[in-house]
Amino acid sequence: MKRGVMAERKSKADRRRDLIDAARRAMIRHGSEGVHLNQIAEAAGLTSGAVLYHYPNVRDLLIEAHQAGMERFYEQRVKKISGVADPVRKLIITIRSGLPEGSDDAGVRLLCELGGAAGRNSVYATLLTTLFDRQVSMYQTILETGAAHGVFTLAQDSEVIARNLVALEDAYGYRIIARHHSIDPEKAVELILEYARLATGHPLDLNADSGA
C-alpha cells in the first residue's frame, strides 16, 4: 500500500516537472505574457484540462517555470564551486557559468523574456531582483574570501564589484542571445575577466580553471 502511494506521488511529481518544462518552452516561443493555457498544453502533449488538473492556476505554473529556470544561475553555480578552495578558480568558474552556452541557450532566452515582462509584472520583477541580489551575494563571498587570504586586492567595495560582475553577465549574455557577430561565450568570459582583473588586482589566468 505504501509502495503504491509513493509510486503515485513520484509519478505526479514527474508530470509536474514535465509541465514546467513545457511551460518554459511555450514562454520562449510565445513570450512570458503572451503565452496561453492551450499553448502550454500543446507543448506538453496534453489537453488543457490535464494541465489544469495539476495547476488550477496557470499563473502558478508560469512562476514555477521561471523559478526552475533561475536555479541554474544561483543554486547550481553555488553547488559547482562548493568543493573549490582556490578563490581564483572559484571566480573564473562562476563567471563562465553565468553566461549562455550559445545563442540558442533556452535558459537564458527565458530570462530575457522574463526581463522584458518585468516592467509590467511585479511578480516577475521580484523574481529577477531576488536573483540579482543572490548572485551579488555569491560574488561578494568569493571576493571577500580572496581578499581575506591575500589573493585579491579589491579596488572597490566588494558589493560594487559584485554588482558590476552580475551586470556584465546580463549584458553580454543578452548580446550572445541576440547573436552579436563578435561576442560569443568565450569572448564574453574574457571581457568580464578584464574588468575582474582590474577590480581584484589579480591576473586571473584562465588556466586556473583547467580541470573544472
Coordinates of C-alpha atoms in Angstrom, one line a residue:
M1 CA 0.0 0.0 0.0
K2 CA 2.7 2.4 1.0
R3 CA 4.7 1.4 -2.1
G4 CA 1.8 2.2 -4.4
V5 CA 1.3 5.6 -2.8
M6 CA 4.9 6.5 -3.2
A7 CA 4.9 5.5 -6.8
E8 CA 1.8 7.6 -7.4
R9 CA 3.4 10.6 -5.8
K10 CA 6.6 10.2 -7.8
S11 CA 4.5 10.0 -11.0
K12 CA 2.6 13.1 -10.1
A13 CA 5.9 15.0 -9.4
D14 CA 7.3 13.8 -12.7
R15 CA 4.2 15.1 -14.5
R16 CA 4.6 18.5 -12.8
R17 CA 8.2 18.7 -13.9
D18 CA 7.2 17.9 -17.4
L19 CA 4.6 20.7 -17.3
I20 CA 7.2 23.1 -16.0
D21 CA 9.5 22.2 -18.9
A22 CA 6.6 22.6 -21.3
A23 CA 5.7 26.0 -19.9
R24 CA 9.3 27.2 -20.3
R25 CA 9.3 26.1 -24.0
A26 CA 5.9 27.8 -24.6
M27 CA 7.1 31.0 -22.9
I28 CA 10.2 31.1 -25.1
R29 CA 8.1 30.7 -28.2
H30 CA 5.2 32.9 -27.3
G31 CA 6.5 35.3 -24.7
S32 CA 6.1 35.4 -20.9
E33 CA 3.0 37.5 -21.0
G34 CA 1.5 36.2 -24.3
V35 CA 1.5 32.5 -23.6
H36 CA -1.8 30.8 -23.2
L37 CA -3.0 27.6 -21.5
N38 CA -3.6 25.8 -24.8
Q39 CA -0.1 26.6 -25.9
I40 CA 1.4 25.1 -22.8
A41 CA -0.9 22.1 -23.2
E42 CA 0.3 21.7 -26.8
A43 CA 4.0 21.9 -25.7
A44 CA 3.3 19.2 -23.1
G45 CA 1.3 17.0 -25.5
L46 CA -1.7 17.1 -23.1
T47 CA -5.2 18.6 -23.0
S48 CA -5.8 21.9 -21.3
G49 CA -7.8 20.1 -18.7
A50 CA -4.9 17.9 -17.9
V51 CA -2.7 20.9 -17.3
L52 CA -5.4 22.5 -15.0
Y53 CA -5.6 19.2 -13.0
H54 CA -2.0 19.8 -11.8
Y55 CA -2.1 23.6 -11.9
P56 CA -5.6 25.0 -11.5
N57 CA -4.0 28.5 -11.6
V58 CA -1.8 28.7 -14.7
R59 CA -0.1 31.7 -13.3
D60 CA 1.4 29.5 -10.6
L61 CA 2.8 27.2 -13.3
L62 CA 4.4 30.1 -15.1
I63 CA 6.0 31.3 -11.8
E64 CA 7.3 27.9 -11.0
A65 CA 8.7 27.6 -14.6
H66 CA 10.6 30.9 -14.1
Q67 CA 11.9 29.8 -10.7
A68 CA 13.1 26.5 -12.1
G69 CA 15.0 28.3 -14.8
M70 CA 16.6 30.7 -12.4
E71 CA 18.0 27.8 -10.2
R72 CA 20.8 27.4 -12.8
F73 CA 22.1 30.9 -12.1
Y74 CA 22.3 30.7 -8.4
E75 CA 21.8 27.2 -6.8
Q76 CA 23.6 25.3 -9.4
R77 CA 26.5 27.8 -9.6
V78 CA 27.0 27.7 -5.8
K79 CA 27.0 23.9 -5.9
K80 CA 29.5 23.9 -8.7
I81 CA 32.1 25.9 -6.7
S82 CA 31.3 24.3 -3.3
G83 CA 34.3 22.0 -3.4
V84 CA 36.7 24.5 -4.8
A85 CA 39.1 26.1 -2.3
D86 CA 41.0 28.5 -4.6
P87 CA 39.2 31.8 -4.9
V88 CA 40.8 32.4 -8.3
R89 CA 39.3 29.2 -9.7
K90 CA 36.0 30.0 -7.9
L91 CA 35.8 33.4 -9.6
I92 CA 36.6 32.1 -13.1
I93 CA 34.2 29.2 -12.8
T94 CA 31.5 31.5 -11.6
I95 CA 32.0 33.9 -14.4
R96 CA 31.9 31.2 -17.0
S97 CA 28.8 29.6 -15.6
G98 CA 26.8 32.8 -15.6
L99 CA 26.9 33.1 -19.4
P100 CA 24.8 31.4 -22.2
E101 CA 26.3 28.3 -23.7
G102 CA 25.4 29.8 -27.1
S103 CA 22.8 31.9 -28.9
D104 CA 20.2 29.1 -28.6
D105 CA 20.6 28.7 -24.8
A106 CA 16.9 28.2 -23.8
G107 CA 17.5 29.1 -20.1
V108 CA 19.0 32.5 -20.9
R109 CA 16.4 33.1 -23.6
L110 CA 13.7 32.6 -21.0
L111 CA 15.4 35.0 -18.6
C112 CA 15.5 37.6 -21.4
E113 CA 11.7 37.1 -21.8
L114 CA 11.3 37.5 -18.1
G115 CA 13.3 40.7 -18.1
G116 CA 11.1 42.1 -20.9
A117 CA 8.0 41.5 -18.9
A118 CA 9.3 42.6 -15.5
G119 CA 8.4 46.2 -16.1
R120 CA 4.8 45.3 -16.4
N121 CA 4.6 42.4 -13.9
S122 CA 5.5 42.9 -10.3
V123 CA 5.9 39.2 -9.6
Y124 CA 8.5 38.8 -12.4
A125 CA 10.2 41.9 -11.3
T126 CA 10.5 40.5 -7.7
L127 CA 11.9 37.2 -9.1
L128 CA 14.6 39.0 -11.1
T129 CA 15.5 41.3 -8.3
T130 CA 15.9 38.4 -5.9
L131 CA 18.0 36.5 -8.4
F132 CA 20.3 39.6 -8.9
D133 CA 20.8 40.1 -5.2
R134 CA 21.6 36.5 -4.6
Q135 CA 24.1 36.5 -7.4
V136 CA 25.7 39.6 -6.0
S137 CA 26.0 37.9 -2.6
M138 CA 27.6 34.9 -4.3
Y139 CA 30.2 37.0 -5.9
Q140 CA 30.8 39.0 -2.7
T141 CA 31.6 35.9 -0.8
I142 CA 34.2 34.9 -3.4
L143 CA 35.8 38.3 -3.5
E144 CA 35.9 38.8 0.3
T145 CA 37.3 35.3 0.8
G146 CA 40.0 36.0 -1.7
A147 CA 40.8 39.4 -0.1
A148 CA 41.0 37.9 3.4
H149 CA 43.5 35.3 2.2
G150 CA 45.6 38.0 0.5
V151 CA 44.8 36.7 -3.0
F152 CA 42.8 39.6 -4.2
T153 CA 43.4 43.3 -3.6
L154 CA 40.0 44.8 -4.2
A155 CA 39.9 48.2 -6.0
Q156 CA 36.4 48.9 -4.7
D157 CA 33.9 47.7 -2.1
S158 CA 33.1 44.1 -2.7
E159 CA 29.4 44.8 -3.3
V160 CA 30.2 47.3 -6.0
I161 CA 32.5 44.8 -7.8
A162 CA 29.9 42.0 -7.4
R163 CA 27.1 44.2 -8.8
N164 CA 29.2 45.1 -11.8
L165 CA 30.1 41.5 -12.5
V166 CA 26.5 40.4 -12.4
A167 CA 25.5 43.4 -14.7
L168 CA 28.3 42.4 -17.1
E169 CA 27.0 38.8 -17.2
D170 CA 23.5 40.1 -18.0
A171 CA 24.7 42.5 -20.7
Y172 CA 27.0 40.1 -22.5
G173 CA 24.5 37.2 -22.1
Y174 CA 21.9 39.3 -23.9
R175 CA 24.4 40.1 -26.7
I176 CA 25.1 36.4 -27.1
I177 CA 21.4 35.5 -27.3
A178 CA 21.0 38.4 -29.8
R179 CA 23.7 36.8 -32.0
H180 CA 26.1 39.7 -31.9
H181 CA 28.7 38.9 -34.6
S182 CA 31.8 39.5 -32.5
I183 CA 30.7 38.3 -29.0
D184 CA 30.5 34.6 -28.3
P185 CA 30.7 32.9 -24.8
E186 CA 34.5 32.7 -24.8
K187 CA 34.9 36.4 -25.8
A188 CA 32.4 37.4 -23.2
V189 CA 34.3 35.5 -20.5
E190 CA 37.5 37.3 -21.4
L191 CA 35.7 40.7 -21.5
I192 CA 34.3 40.2 -18.0
L193 CA 37.7 38.9 -16.7
E194 CA 39.3 42.1 -18.0
Y195 CA 37.1 44.0 -15.5
A196 CA 37.6 41.4 -12.8
R197 CA 41.4 41.7 -13.2
L198 CA 41.3 45.4 -12.6
A199 CA 38.8 45.0 -9.7
T200 CA 40.8 42.3 -7.9
G201 CA 44.4 43.2 -8.7
H202 CA 44.9 39.6 -9.9
P203 CA 45.8 38.3 -13.4
L204 CA 43.1 35.7 -13.2
D205 CA 44.8 33.3 -15.6
L206 CA 42.2 31.1 -17.4
N207 CA 44.5 28.1 -16.9
A208 CA 43.4 28.4 -13.2
D209 CA 40.1 27.0 -14.4
S210 CA 41.6 23.9 -16.0
G211 CA 40.1 20.7 -14.9
A212 CA 37.0 22.4 -13.6

